[in-house]
Amino acid sequence: MTGRKIVTSSSIVLFAIALSWFLEDPIGYSLSGNVSRNDPDLYMLNAQIKRFSNNGLLDYQLSADRFTHFPLTNLTTLVMPNLVLLSKGPIPWEIKAEQGRLMSKSPFREEIVELWSNVSAYKEKSNGQFIKIESDSLSVFPDKNYAETNEMVYIIDNNAATTAAGLRADFELNTFVFLSSESHRVNTIYISSGHR
């Protein structure tokens, strides 16, 4: 009976020592602490990011009132983003929103700038010809000079105003595919030259 008490007491003491060592171990603490949290590791105020092509041309510039990067998901949230697509045409597209996020390129996805809340995309030629796109959200793929949305969209230019249930836009080729749904058809109103 005394031997059993000694073994039990020794086991408890060894367990307590091992537990104490593990709790005080800085390596164990750093490995076990906050691994699943996605706290921001970087933020910038009133900043601008410029990305250049392999040929040295400016592809786009992205500015925002605030950039906040989250390392675990490798995405950056944006407050009041302004994206200007430059190198794939003579006239840039300027795309603005109240909120957005930059999802960096990875082996699993292309680089995407997702924008929402009062999104507008605008392009104007020197002769006054323009096109403006408005929507609640827009996903922009800067490498392709392409954007899309499945939200209601309003498009206006010098000749027409169009509403649609969604949009696929190739900014480089200046082609637009308007989407419809069961509840929203594509509707275009042509504007005569006397009413502009």
CSV table of C-alpha atoms in Angstrom, one decimal:
chain,number,residue,atom,x,y,z
A,1,MET,CA,0.0,0.0,0.0
A,2,THR,CA,2.9,2.4,0.8
A,3,GLY,CA,4.5,1.6,-2.6
A,4,ARG,CA,1.2,2.4,-4.4
A,5,LYS,CA,1.1,5.8,-2.6
A,6,ILE,CA,4.7,6.5,-3.6
A,7,VAL,CA,4.1,5.7,-7.2
A,8,THR,CA,0.9,7.8,-7.3
A,9,SER,CA,2.6,10.7,-5.5
A,10,SER,CA,5.6,10.5,-7.9
A,11,SER,CA,3.3,10.5,-10.9
A,12,ILE,CA,1.5,13.6,-9.7
A,13,VAL,CA,4.7,15.4,-8.9
A,14,LEU,CA,6.2,14.5,-12.4
A,15,PHE,CA,3.0,15.6,-14.1
A,16,ALA,CA,3.0,18.9,-12.2
A,17,ILE,CA,6.7,19.5,-13.1
A,18,ALA,CA,6.0,18.7,-16.8
A,19,LEU,CA,2.9,20.9,-16.9
A,20,SER,CA,4.9,23.8,-15.2
A,21,TRP,CA,7.7,23.4,-17.7
A,22,PHE,CA,5.3,23.4,-20.7
A,23,LEU,CA,3.4,26.4,-19.5
A,24,GLU,CA,6.7,28.4,-19.0
A,25,ASP,CA,8.3,27.3,-22.2
A,26,PRO,CA,8.5,30.3,-24.6
A,27,ILE,CA,8.6,28.0,-27.7
A,28,GLY,CA,5.5,26.1,-26.6
A,29,TYR,CA,3.8,29.3,-25.7
A,30,SER,CA,4.5,30.9,-29.1
A,31,LEU,CA,3.4,27.8,-31.0
A,32,SER,CA,0.2,27.4,-29.1
A,33,GLY,CA,-0.8,31.0,-28.8
A,34,ASN,CA,-3.0,32.9,-31.3
A,35,VAL,CA,-2.2,30.7,-34.3
A,36,SER,CA,-5.9,30.8,-35.5
A,37,ARG,CA,-6.3,34.6,-35.1
A,38,ASN,CA,-6.1,36.8,-38.2
A,39,ASP,CA,-5.0,40.1,-36.6
A,40,PRO,CA,-3.8,42.7,-39.1
A,41,ASP,CA,0.0,42.9,-39.5
A,42,LEU,CA,0.1,46.1,-41.6
A,43,TYR,CA,-1.9,49.2,-42.3
A,44,MET,CA,-1.4,52.3,-44.3
A,45,LEU,CA,-3.3,55.6,-44.4
A,46,ASN,CA,-3.7,57.6,-47.6
A,47,ALA,CA,-1.4,55.3,-49.5
A,48,GLN,CA,-1.0,54.3,-53.1
A,49,ILE,CA,0.3,51.0,-54.6
A,50,LYS,CA,1.6,51.0,-58.2
A,51,ARG,CA,2.2,47.8,-60.1
A,52,PHE,CA,4.4,47.6,-63.2
A,53,SER,CA,4.3,45.1,-66.0
A,54,ASN,CA,7.4,43.1,-67.1
A,55,ASN,CA,7.9,45.7,-69.8
A,56,GLY,CA,8.2,48.5,-67.3
A,57,LEU,CA,4.7,49.9,-68.1
A,58,LEU,CA,2.5,51.0,-65.2
A,59,ASP,CA,-0.3,48.4,-65.1
A,60,TYR,CA,-2.4,50.0,-62.4
A,61,GLN,CA,-2.4,52.2,-59.4
A,62,LEU,CA,-4.5,51.5,-56.4
A,63,SER,CA,-5.0,54.2,-53.7
A,64,ALA,CA,-7.2,54.2,-50.6
A,65,ASP,CA,-7.8,56.2,-47.5
A,66,ARG,CA,-6.8,53.0,-45.5
A,67,PHE,CA,-5.2,49.7,-46.4
A,68,THR,CA,-5.3,46.9,-43.7
A,69,HIS,CA,-3.5,43.6,-44.5
A,70,PHE,CA,-4.5,40.3,-42.8
A,71,PRO,CA,-1.7,37.7,-43.0
A,72,LEU,CA,-3.6,34.5,-42.4
A,73,THR,CA,-5.9,35.1,-45.4
A,74,ASN,CA,-3.4,37.3,-47.3
A,75,LEU,CA,-6.0,39.9,-48.2
A,76,THR,CA,-6.0,43.6,-47.7
A,77,THR,CA,-9.2,45.6,-46.9
A,78,LEU,CA,-9.6,49.0,-48.5
A,79,VAL,CA,-11.5,52.1,-47.4
A,80,MET,CA,-12.4,54.5,-50.2
A,81,PRO,CA,-10.4,52.7,-52.8
A,82,ASN,CA,-9.6,54.3,-56.2
A,83,LEU,CA,-8.3,51.9,-58.9
A,84,VAL,CA,-6.8,53.3,-62.1
A,85,LEU,CA,-6.2,50.7,-64.9
A,86,LEU,CA,-3.5,52.1,-67.2
A,87,SER,CA,-1.3,50.1,-69.5
A,88,LYS,CA,-3.8,48.1,-71.6
A,89,GLY,CA,-5.2,51.0,-73.6
A,90,PRO,CA,-4.6,54.6,-74.4
A,91,ILE,CA,-7.2,55.9,-71.9
A,92,PRO,CA,-7.3,54.7,-68.3
A,93,TRP,CA,-10.4,53.4,-66.5
A,94,GLU,CA,-10.9,55.0,-63.0
A,95,ILE,CA,-12.9,52.8,-60.6
A,96,LYS,CA,-14.0,54.0,-57.2
A,97,ALA,CA,-16.0,52.6,-54.3
A,98,GLU,CA,-16.5,53.1,-50.6
A,99,GLN,CA,-15.2,49.7,-49.6
A,100,GLY,CA,-13.1,47.0,-51.1
A,101,ARG,CA,-10.5,44.3,-50.7
A,102,LEU,CA,-7.4,43.3,-52.6
A,103,MET,CA,-6.9,39.5,-52.9
A,104,SER,CA,-3.3,38.9,-53.9
A,105,LYS,CA,-2.3,36.5,-56.6
A,106,SER,CA,-1.6,33.0,-55.3
A,107,PRO,CA,-1.3,29.5,-56.8
A,108,PHE,CA,-5.1,29.2,-56.2
A,109,ARG,CA,-6.4,32.5,-57.6
A,110,GLU,CA,-5.7,35.5,-59.8
A,111,GLU,CA,-5.2,38.9,-58.3
A,112,ILE,CA,-8.7,40.4,-57.6
A,113,VAL,CA,-9.8,43.8,-56.4
A,114,GLU,CA,-13.3,43.4,-55.1
A,115,LEU,CA,-15.2,46.6,-54.6
A,116,TRP,CA,-18.6,47.4,-53.1
A,117,SER,CA,-20.8,50.2,-51.9
A,118,ASN,CA,-21.4,52.9,-54.6
A,119,VAL,CA,-19.0,51.5,-57.2
A,120,SER,CA,-18.4,53.6,-60.3
A,121,ALA,CA,-16.1,53.0,-63.2
A,122,TYR,CA,-15.5,55.9,-65.6
A,123,LYS,CA,-13.5,56.5,-68.8
A,124,GLU,CA,-13.5,59.6,-70.9
A,125,LYS,CA,-11.8,60.3,-74.2
A,126,SER,CA,-10.4,63.7,-75.1
A,127,ASN,CA,-13.2,64.3,-77.6
A,128,GLY,CA,-15.8,64.1,-74.8
A,129,GLN,CA,-16.9,60.5,-75.5
A,130,PHE,CA,-17.4,58.8,-72.1
A,131,ILE,CA,-18.8,55.6,-70.5
A,132,LYS,CA,-19.8,55.3,-66.9
A,133,ILE,CA,-20.7,52.1,-65.0
A,134,GLU,CA,-22.4,52.1,-61.6
A,135,SER,CA,-23.2,49.1,-59.4
A,136,ASP,CA,-23.3,47.9,-55.8
A,137,SER,CA,-20.3,45.7,-56.4
A,138,LEU,CA,-17.6,44.9,-58.9
A,139,SER,CA,-14.8,42.4,-59.1
A,140,VAL,CA,-11.8,43.7,-61.1
A,141,PHE,CA,-9.1,41.4,-62.5
A,142,PRO,CA,-6.2,43.8,-63.2
A,143,ASP,CA,-4.1,41.3,-65.1
A,144,LYS,CA,-6.9,40.7,-67.6
A,145,ASN,CA,-8.2,44.3,-67.6
A,146,TYR,CA,-11.6,42.6,-66.9
A,147,ALA,CA,-14.4,43.2,-64.5
A,148,GLU,CA,-17.7,41.5,-63.6
A,149,THR,CA,-20.7,41.8,-61.3
A,150,ASN,CA,-23.9,39.8,-60.7
A,151,GLU,CA,-25.5,42.9,-59.1
A,152,MET,CA,-27.8,45.4,-60.8
A,153,VAL,CA,-25.7,47.7,-63.1
A,154,TYR,CA,-26.4,51.0,-64.7
A,155,ILE,CA,-24.3,52.0,-67.8
A,156,ILE,CA,-24.4,55.3,-69.5
A,157,ASP,CA,-22.5,56.8,-72.4
A,158,ASN,CA,-23.0,59.6,-74.9
A,159,ASN,CA,-25.6,57.6,-76.8
A,160,ALA,CA,-27.5,55.3,-74.4
A,161,ALA,CA,-28.4,54.4,-70.9
A,162,THR,CA,-28.6,50.7,-70.0
A,163,THR,CA,-29.7,48.8,-66.9
A,164,ALA,CA,-28.9,45.1,-66.5
A,165,ALA,CA,-28.9,42.3,-63.9
A,166,GLY,CA,-25.1,41.9,-64.2
A,167,LEU,CA,-22.1,42.7,-66.4
A,168,ARG,CA,-19.0,41.1,-67.9
A,169,ALA,CA,-16.6,43.9,-69.1
A,170,ASP,CA,-13.4,43.5,-71.0
A,171,PHE,CA,-11.9,47.0,-70.7
A,172,GLU,CA,-9.0,46.2,-73.1
A,173,LEU,CA,-11.3,45.3,-76.0
A,174,ASN,CA,-14.0,47.7,-74.8
A,175,THR,CA,-16.7,45.0,-75.0
A,176,PHE,CA,-19.5,44.5,-72.5
A,177,VAL,CA,-21.9,41.6,-72.0
A,178,PHE,CA,-25.1,42.6,-70.2
A,179,LEU,CA,-26.8,39.9,-68.1
A,180,SER,CA,-30.5,39.5,-67.4
A,181,SER,CA,-32.4,37.5,-64.8
A,182,GLU,CA,-35.9,36.3,-64.3
A,183,SER,CA,-36.8,39.6,-62.5
A,184,HIS,CA,-34.5,42.0,-64.4
A,185,ARG,CA,-34.2,42.3,-68.2
A,186,VAL,CA,-31.6,44.3,-70.0
A,187,ASN,CA,-33.1,47.7,-70.8
A,188,THR,CA,-31.5,50.2,-73.1
A,189,ILE,CA,-32.7,53.7,-73.8
A,190,TYR,CA,-31.1,55.6,-76.7
A,191,ILE,CA,-30.4,59.3,-76.1
A,192,SER,CA,-30.9,61.5,-79.1
A,193,SER,CA,-28.1,64.1,-79.8
A,194,GLY,CA,-30.5,66.9,-78.9
A,195,HIS,CA,-31.2,65.6,-75.4
A,196,ARG,CA,-27.7,65.0,-74.1
